Amino acid sequence: MSVTINRSLGIQRNKLLRYKLIKELYQKSIQDHPYTPTTKILEYYIAPVYPISRTTLYEILCTPVTTELREIEEAIEKQKQIKAAQTRLFD
């Protein structure tokens, strides 16, 4: 059971870290080219590095990455504490 939970937390964490990189690339592109539409930013700057759709980009931009990352990190730490407590039971 905990292996499945750890795996899903890891997958979610990696997805959020990727979202964070995409958001940073988007913000940098917007700063360099402030009047460029989002679709062109996606086409010229983001899609060559991260091949995603426009819908996915909008989903990423609306995701509160830092908040969700903090929650995932807390859940991972909790899982580590549970595992350490279970290990001590059998010493």
Backbone as a printed PyTorch tensor [residue, N CA C, xyz], in Angstrom:
tensor([[[  0.8220,  -1.2010,   0.0000],
         [  0.0000,   0.0000,   0.0000],
         [  0.8590,   1.2560,   0.0000]],

        [[  1.8690,   1.3020,   0.8840],
         [  2.6850,   2.5090,   0.9670],
         [  3.5440,   2.7060,  -0.2830]],

        [[  3.8890,   1.6000,  -0.9550],
         [  4.6570,   1.7320,  -2.1960],
         [  3.8270,   2.4690,  -3.2400]],

        [[  2.5540,   2.1380,  -3.3170],
         [  1.6590,   2.8010,  -4.2650],
         [  1.5030,   4.2800,  -3.9150]],

        [[  1.3640,   4.5680,  -2.6190],
         [  1.2300,   5.9570,  -2.1820],
         [  2.5070,   6.7270,  -2.4790]],

        [[  3.6600,   6.1340,  -2.1670],
         [  4.9380,   6.7950,  -2.4320],
         [  5.1240,   7.0490,  -3.9210]],

        [[  4.7480,   6.0770,  -4.7280],
         [  4.8950,   6.2270,  -6.1730],
         [  3.9980,   7.3510,  -6.6890]],

        [[  2.7500,   7.3890,  -6.2390],
         [  1.8430,   8.4320,  -6.7190],
         [  2.2810,   9.8090,  -6.2280]],

        [[  2.8150,   9.8980,  -5.0100],
         [  3.3400,  11.1760,  -4.5210],
         [  4.5430,  11.6200,  -5.3490]],

        [[  5.3930,  10.6740,  -5.7010],
         [  6.5560,  10.9940,  -6.5280],
         [  6.1590,  11.4630,  -7.9130]],

        [[  5.1720,  10.8010,  -8.4920],
         [  4.6910,  11.1900,  -9.8190],
         [  4.0960,  12.5970,  -9.7630]],

        [[  3.2790,  12.8540,  -8.7450],
         [  2.6640,  14.1770,  -8.5930],
         [  3.7280,  15.2470,  -8.3740]],

        [[  4.7410,  14.9330,  -7.5590],
         [  5.8230,  15.8840,  -7.2820],
         [  6.5910,  16.2250,  -8.5540]],

        [[  6.9270,  15.1990,  -9.3420],
         [  7.6530,  15.4350, -10.5870],
         [  6.8280,  16.2540, -11.5720]],

        [[  5.5250,  15.9960, -11.6230],
         [  4.6450,  16.7710, -12.5050],
         [  4.6400,  18.2390, -12.0810]],

        [[  4.5440,  18.4850, -10.7810],
         [  4.5210,  19.8620, -10.2990],
         [  5.8640,  20.5560, -10.5330]],

        [[  6.9610,  19.8310, -10.4000],
         [  8.2700,  20.4290, -10.6850],
         [  8.3800,  20.7990, -12.1680]],

        [[  7.8290,  19.9450, -13.0370],
         [  7.8180,  20.2480, -14.4700],
         [  6.9260,  21.4650, -14.7410]],

        [[  5.7750,  21.5290, -14.0850],
         [  4.8950,  22.6880, -14.2150],
         [  5.6130,  23.9610, -13.7870]],

        [[  6.3910,  23.8650, -12.7250],
         [  7.1270,  25.0270, -12.2300],
         [  8.1210,  25.5160, -13.2900]],

        [[  8.8240,  24.5940, -13.9250],
         [  9.7710,  24.9770, -14.9790],
         [  9.0570,  25.6200, -16.1730]],

        [[  7.9150,  25.0760, -16.5390],
         [  7.1540,  25.6370, -17.6520],
         [  6.6520,  27.0320, -17.3070]],

        [[  6.1700,  27.2220, -16.0730],
         [  5.7130,  28.5510, -15.6510],
         [  6.8590,  29.5630, -15.6620]],

        [[  8.0350,  29.1430, -15.2180],
         [  9.1980,  30.0410, -15.2350],
         [  9.5710,  30.4140, -16.6670]],

        [[  9.5520,  29.4460, -17.5720],
         [  9.8490,  29.7230, -18.9810],
         [  8.8090,  30.6710, -19.5770]],

        [[  7.5480,  30.4710, -19.2270],
         [  6.4800,  31.3450, -19.6960],
         [  6.6890,  32.7660, -19.1840]],

        [[  6.9890,  32.9170, -17.8960],
         [  7.1910,  34.2470, -17.3170],
         [  8.3870,  34.9500, -17.9630]],

        [[  9.4570,  34.2080, -18.2060],
         [ 10.6340,  34.7950, -18.8540],
         [ 10.2870,  35.2560, -20.2730]],

        [[  9.5210,  34.4390, -20.9900],
         [  9.1310,  34.7930, -22.3550],
         [  8.2170,  36.0120, -22.3680]],

        [[  7.3230,  36.0980, -21.4080],
         [  6.4260,  37.2540, -21.3080],
         [  7.2160,  38.5270, -20.9980]],

        [[  8.2250,  38.4210, -20.1540],
         [  9.0460,  39.5900, -19.8350],
         [  9.8310,  40.0550, -21.0540]],

        [[ 10.3470,  39.1090, -21.8300],
         [ 11.1300,  39.4620, -23.0180],
         [ 10.2460,  39.9980, -24.1450]],

        [[  9.0380,  39.4850, -24.2590],
         [  8.1190,  39.8670, -25.3360],
         [  6.7360,  40.1430, -24.7460]],

        [[  6.5450,  41.3080, -24.1530],
         [  5.3150,  41.5660, -23.3830],
         [  4.0190,  41.6150, -24.1900]],

        [[  4.0670,  41.8920, -25.4630],
         [  2.8350,  42.0300, -26.2350],
         [  2.5600,  40.8380, -27.1380]],

        [[  3.2610,  39.7500, -26.9170],
         [  3.0710,  38.5510, -27.7100],
         [  1.9350,  37.7160, -27.1130]],

        [[  1.0220,  37.2320, -27.9390],
         [ -0.0840,  36.4130, -27.4170],
         [  0.4250,  35.0910, -26.8210]],

        [[ -0.3620,  34.5540, -25.9350],
         [  0.0110,  33.3090, -25.2460],
         [  0.2090,  32.1640, -26.2320]],

        [[ -0.6020,  32.1140, -27.2630],
         [ -0.4660,  31.0310, -28.2380],
         [  0.8770,  31.0890, -28.9650]],

        [[  1.3510,  32.2930, -29.2570],
         [  2.6540,  32.4350, -29.9200],
         [  3.8030,  32.1420, -28.9490]],

        [[  3.6340,  32.5240, -27.6820],
         [  4.6360,  32.1810, -26.6620],
         [  4.7620,  30.6670, -26.5850]],

        [[  3.6160,  30.0000, -26.5950],
         [  3.6180,  28.5320, -26.5730],
         [  4.3050,  27.9740, -27.8060]],

        [[  3.9400,  28.4800, -28.9480],
         [  4.4590,  27.9580, -30.2140],
         [  5.9720,  28.1630, -30.3610]],

        [[  6.4680,  29.3470, -30.0170],
         [  7.8710,  29.6700, -30.2840],
         [  8.8230,  29.3520, -29.1330]],

        [[  8.3570,  29.4100, -27.9080],
         [  9.2760,  29.2930, -26.7760],
         [  9.0620,  28.0570, -25.9120]],

        [[  7.8270,  27.6560, -25.7170],
         [  7.5680,  26.5560, -24.7880],
         [  7.4990,  25.2070, -25.5090]],

        [[  6.7590,  25.1230, -26.5960],
         [  6.5590,  23.8550, -27.2980],
         [  7.8600,  23.2040, -27.7940]],

        [[  8.8540,  23.9550, -28.2390],
         [ 10.0950,  23.2760, -28.6350],
         [ 10.8010,  22.5740, -27.4580]],

        [[ 10.6280,  23.0920, -26.2590],
         [ 11.2670,  22.4930, -25.0850],
         [ 10.3360,  21.4810, -24.4150]],

        [[  9.0830,  21.8810, -24.2230],
         [  8.0600,  21.0370, -23.6010],
         [  6.8920,  20.9330, -24.5720]],

        [[  6.7880,  19.8540, -25.3310],
         [  5.7080,  19.7490, -26.3200],
         [  4.3540,  19.5050, -25.6330]],

        [[  3.6690,  20.5900, -25.3250],
         [  2.3660,  20.5160, -24.6640],
         [  1.3390,  21.2620, -25.5060]],

        [[  0.0810,  21.0000, -25.2250],
         [ -0.9910,  21.6800, -25.9480],
         [ -1.3300,  22.9970, -25.2680]],

        [[ -2.1400,  23.7740, -25.9530],
         [ -2.5770,  25.0570, -25.4140],
         [ -3.4240,  24.8450, -24.1640]],

        [[ -4.2800,  23.8390, -24.1940],
         [ -5.1140,  23.5270, -23.0360],
         [ -4.2590,  23.1630, -21.8280]],

        [[ -3.2360,  22.3830, -22.0490],
         [ -2.3380,  22.0010, -20.9600],
         [ -1.6050,  23.2200, -20.4170]],

        [[ -1.1940,  24.1230, -21.2970],
         [ -0.5300,  25.3420, -20.8430],
         [ -1.4550,  26.1580, -19.9510]],

        [[ -2.7030,  26.3030, -20.3420],
         [ -3.6470,  27.0540, -19.5170],
         [ -3.8670,  26.3600, -18.1720]],

        [[ -3.9020,  25.0470, -18.1830],
         [ -4.0370,  24.2890, -16.9270],
         [ -2.8290,  24.5320, -16.0240]],

        [[ -1.6450,  24.5320, -16.6100],
         [ -0.4170,  24.7700, -15.8510],
         [ -0.4170,  26.1770, -15.2640]],

        [[ -0.8110,  27.1590, -16.0660],
         [ -0.7980,  28.5390, -15.5920],
         [ -1.7910,  28.7750, -14.4540]],

        [[ -2.8410,  27.9730, -14.3950],
         [ -3.8500,  28.1250, -13.3310],
         [ -3.5530,  27.2660, -12.0960]],

        [[ -2.5440,  26.4250, -12.1720],
         [ -2.2230,  25.5340, -11.0560],
         [ -1.3890,  26.2750, -10.0190]],

        [[ -1.7940,  26.2300,  -8.7430],
         [ -0.9730,  26.8280,  -7.6710],
         [  0.1800,  25.8860,  -7.3120]],

        [[  1.2440,  25.9500,  -8.0730],
         [  2.3370,  24.9850,  -7.9820],
         [  2.9990,  24.9920,  -6.6100]],

        [[  3.3340,  26.1490,  -6.0780],
         [  4.0690,  26.1940,  -4.8140],
         [  3.2490,  25.6120,  -3.6700]],

        [[  1.9710,  25.9060,  -3.6340],
         [  1.1030,  25.3740,  -2.5800],
         [  1.0000,  23.8590,  -2.6750]],

        [[  0.7540,  23.3630,  -3.8650],
         [  0.6260,  21.9170,  -4.0420],
         [  1.9460,  21.2040,  -3.7920]],

        [[  3.0600,  21.8100,  -4.2000],
         [  4.3650,  21.2080,  -3.9310],
         [  4.6170,  21.1010,  -2.4320]],

        [[  4.2550,  22.1360,  -1.6930],
         [  4.4380,  22.1190,  -0.2480],
         [  3.6120,  20.9900,   0.3760]],

        [[  2.3800,  20.8170,  -0.0870],
         [  1.5250,  19.7540,   0.4250],
         [  2.0980,  18.3750,   0.1120]],

        [[  2.6070,  18.2070,  -1.0980],
         [  3.2040,  16.9280,  -1.4940],
         [  4.4430,  16.6390,  -0.6520]],

        [[  5.2880,  17.6470,  -0.4470],
         [  6.4900,  17.4640,   0.3680],
         [  6.1330,  17.0650,   1.7970]],

        [[  5.0850,  17.6760,   2.3530],
         [  4.6360,  17.3160,   3.6970],
         [  4.1390,  15.8750,   3.7330]],

        [[  3.4140,  15.4600,   2.7030],
         [  2.9160,  14.0850,   2.6450],
         [  4.0640,  13.0860,   2.5180]],

        [[  5.0800,  13.4310,   1.7350],
         [  6.2470,  12.5600,   1.5850],
         [  6.9840,  12.4500,   2.9160]],

        [[  7.1410,  13.5580,   3.6050],
         [  7.8100,  13.5470,   4.9120],
         [  7.0130,  12.7090,   5.9160]],

        [[  5.6970,  12.8090,   5.8670],
         [  4.8470,  12.0180,   6.7600],
         [  5.0230,  10.5320,   6.4790]],

        [[  5.0900,  10.1690,   5.1950],
         [  5.3020,   8.7670,   4.8260],
         [  6.6520,   8.2650,   5.3320]],

        [[  7.6810,   9.1160,   5.2670],
         [  9.0050,   8.7290,   5.7720],
         [  8.9640,   8.4990,   7.2760]],

        [[  8.2330,   9.3570,   7.9900],
         [  8.1180,   9.2010,   9.4340],
         [  7.3720,   7.9220,   9.7930]],

        [[  6.3280,   7.6140,   9.0580],
         [  5.5770,   6.3780,   9.2990],
         [  6.4650,   5.1630,   9.0580]],

        [[  7.2390,   5.2070,   7.9910],
         [  8.1220,   4.0850,   7.6710],
         [  9.1820,   3.9210,   8.7520]],

        [[  9.7310,   5.0430,   9.2390],
         [ 10.7360,   4.9700,  10.3040],
         [ 10.1260,   4.4050,  11.5840]],

        [[  8.8960,   4.7980,  11.9000],
         [  8.2280,   4.2900,  13.0960],
         [  7.9450,   2.7980,  12.9630]],

        [[  7.5610,   2.3510,  11.7970],
         [  7.2960,   0.9290,  11.5860],
         [  8.5790,   0.1250,  11.6800]],

        [[  9.6690,   0.6730,  11.1840],
         [ 10.9500,  -0.0210,  11.2510],
         [ 11.3860,  -0.1820,  12.6980]],

        [[ 11.1860,   0.8410,  13.5250],
         [ 11.5750,   0.7630,  14.9290],
         [ 10.7550,  -0.2720,  15.7000]],

        [[  9.5570,  -0.5820,  15.2410],
         [  8.7350,  -1.5830,  15.9290],
         [  9.3800,  -2.9640,  15.8830]],

        [[ 10.1370,  -3.2340,  14.8590],
         [ 10.7040,  -4.5630,  14.6720],
         [ 12.1770,  -4.6580,  15.0380]],

        [[ 12.7230,  -3.6490,  15.6920],
         [ 14.1150,  -3.6980,  16.1230],
         [ 14.2570,  -4.4360,  17.4300]]])
